Amino acid sequence: MPLAFGFSRSRLLNRCINHPPNPVLCLYLAFSSAASSSPSEPSTAAAGPATIREGRAEIFRDESNSVFYNKAQVNNRDISIAVLRSFISKRREEFIVRSTRGEPEDTKLSELAKYEEPKVLEALAASGLRAIRYALEVDGIGEVTAVDNNEVAVEACKKNIQHNGSLASSKVVPCLADARVYMLTHPKEFDVVDLDPYGSPAAFLDSAVQCVTDGGLLMCSATDMAVLAGGNAEVCFSKYGSYPLRGKHCHEMALRILLACIESHAIRHKRHIVPIISIHMDFYIRVFVRIFTSASTVKSSPLKLAHVYQCVGCSSFHLQNIGRINLEDKRHIALPNFAPTVPEECSECAHKFVMGGPIWSDPIHDKEWASSILSSIHVMMDSYPAYAKISAILTSVSEELPEAPLFVSLHNLCAILKCTSPTMVMLHSAIRNAGYQTSGSHVDPLALKTNAPMSVIWDIMRCWVHLHPVKHRPGNHPGNVILSQEPKLQGFV
Ligand SMILES: [Zn+2]
């Protein structure tokens, strides 16, 4: 059975080599994996069938079914296939537009003949299941290179490729190499690079952003959620260059920290990212970003990054962009922003702020892409084993308010005031009545995204408590301080 939290021996093997090695552990894992993959040993008879099928791919399982297959990752693979299909169709459209712009007819035809199917790099391939699924299920895909730095994994990958017939054998190329070295020695060669490491992808990002072609796609997962969600803030800073903040929005903040980190690597190489979709799912996050080369766009990177001030009393948060544009200067150069955007003490509850980030503050999804991916998975629902889950997530993603980083939680607002809770519908409607936009978030069913300032949200909650009074509590609790102020906005509840 799969180990809890997506651990697998293959992942551990990768970890042994990509991170400071533990020779004893590596040796044990190598021997146990080698033994399990021996063809002379009918090891799987007692444990069930000898193969595992997912989508159109089938791979051999080992005796404990834990080395190379992680069932929990089917959502991850399905959503990756959906994004990949959409990317390939977009890539072809862009190529046609580019090559036929103002050209005579015969030139158009010769240019179209030059179109090459997008090449994919599966940088940490393990059993090769993902690479084989890409090759078998994504029309118009080019060669899929499945790199792994572990010999046992690469041998298993070869067997799995052969087992999946001629199409898989003609498209998937297994390769024994360190992913970082391989990506650095193949700059701008792959249209798609897929990074799905055990734990943090931080060590691979600098080489990954250089390996992707111009306009290509980087798909990147991170499973070190304890680090990214604020459990070990100092470790997060050392790996990703940002401070996370604890709170209900921590998983969205994790996505934004990862995006900011990828951008920070990209801009060192005169490149920048454009997020397509960014998802928190199960126990990990996964982002899909396109990478472009543009020295001028790189200069506006500080405008897409922000620090987050979060009140330690009432959890109100305020974003402050790192850069600003001087409108009087026609060159539109990003300058250091004026600071701070908040007073020393929170104007709602009089507590201090902590400062997190920097995070990616631009939109984390391209809504148009999200909607088009959603439509395409509805059409091909039978080809996605995790259809129900991924369609639910993509629906939520396509409805998210793009210009509202992070969110407030209704439970959190009520817990601070110690009041009964209005319904989500009531809170949404009150904020909209005040003239602002709202939406949910795929990260949390109780999340409320809005472009309303925190002062408006607290005023609405004050009005709610006025209608549904709370017991008076002695002391200077944040809730008491908030309720001691009269609402400036009234009549929305
Ligand atoms: Zn406060």
Short mmCIF file of C-alpha atoms in Angstrom, two decimals, residues 5 220-232 236 240 243-260 277-287 308 310 317 359-360 364-365 389 393 397 400 404-409 441-447 449:
data_model
loop_
_atom_site.label_atom_id
_atom_site.label_comp_id
_atom_site.label_asym_id
_atom_site.label_seq_id
_atom_site.Cartn_x
_atom_site.Cartn_y
_atom_site.Cartn_z
CA PHE A 5 1.63 11.42 2.84
CA CYS A 220 6.26 22.12 -10.23
CA SER A 221 5.04 20.42 -7.03
CA ALA A 222 6.07 20.93 -3.41
CA THR A 223 5.10 18.56 -0.62
CA ASP A 224 6.99 20.24 2.23
CA MET A 225 3.81 21.90 3.45
CA ALA A 226 4.91 22.13 7.09
CA VAL A 227 7.72 24.41 5.91
CA LEU A 228 5.72 26.42 3.36
CA ALA A 229 2.67 26.86 5.58
CA GLY A 230 4.55 28.47 8.44
CA GLY A 231 5.50 25.53 10.69
CA ASN A 232 9.21 26.21 10.20
CA CYS A 236 11.08 28.35 4.50
CA TYR A 240 12.37 29.78 -0.73
CA TYR A 243 8.72 34.19 5.43
CA PRO A 244 5.39 32.32 5.59
CA LEU A 245 2.66 33.47 8.00
CA ARG A 246 0.43 31.15 9.96
CA GLY A 247 -3.27 31.52 9.32
CA LYS A 248 -6.21 30.06 7.45
CA HIS A 249 -4.79 31.36 4.18
CA CYS A 250 -1.45 29.59 4.70
CA HIS A 251 -1.91 27.17 1.78
CA GLU A 252 -2.59 29.96 -0.67
CA MET A 253 0.38 31.79 0.79
CA ALA A 254 2.45 28.64 0.17
CA LEU A 255 1.46 28.76 -3.51
CA ARG A 256 2.42 32.42 -3.69
CA ILE A 257 5.77 31.79 -1.97
CA LEU A 258 6.60 29.05 -4.47
CA LEU A 259 5.64 31.31 -7.40
CA ALA A 260 7.74 34.16 -5.99
CA ILE A 277 -3.05 27.59 -12.62
CA SER A 278 -1.81 27.10 -9.06
CA ILE A 279 -3.41 24.42 -6.95
CA HIS A 280 -3.42 23.23 -3.37
CA MET A 281 -4.61 19.63 -3.28
CA ASP A 282 -4.48 16.86 -0.68
CA PHE A 283 -1.07 17.21 0.99
CA TYR A 284 0.84 19.26 -1.58
CA ILE A 285 0.80 22.26 -3.87
CA ARG A 286 1.41 22.30 -7.62
CA VAL A 287 1.94 25.29 -9.91
CA VAL A 308 2.24 40.83 3.90
CA GLN A 310 -0.57 40.45 9.40
CA PHE A 317 -3.70 41.36 6.62
CA ILE A 359 4.91 36.55 -2.01
CA TRP A 360 3.64 36.55 -5.59
CA ILE A 364 -2.03 32.91 -9.59
CA HIS A 365 -4.37 31.55 -12.28
CA LYS A 389 -11.99 15.66 -7.88
CA ILE A 393 -11.01 21.94 -8.10
CA VAL A 397 -10.23 27.82 -9.50
CA GLU A 400 -11.73 32.71 -7.91
CA ALA A 404 -7.54 39.41 -4.39
CA PRO A 405 -4.47 37.74 -2.90
CA LEU A 406 -5.14 35.56 0.17
CA PHE A 407 -8.52 35.44 1.92
CA VAL A 408 -10.39 35.79 5.21
CA SER A 409 -12.07 32.87 6.92
CA SER A 441 -11.25 29.76 -2.92
CA HIS A 442 -10.36 26.21 -3.97
CA VAL A 443 -8.06 26.08 -0.94
CA ASP A 444 -10.74 26.24 1.76
CA PRO A 445 -14.56 25.95 1.57
CA LEU A 446 -14.92 28.63 4.28
CA ALA A 447 -12.61 31.08 2.52
CA LYS A 449 -11.77 36.34 -1.22
#
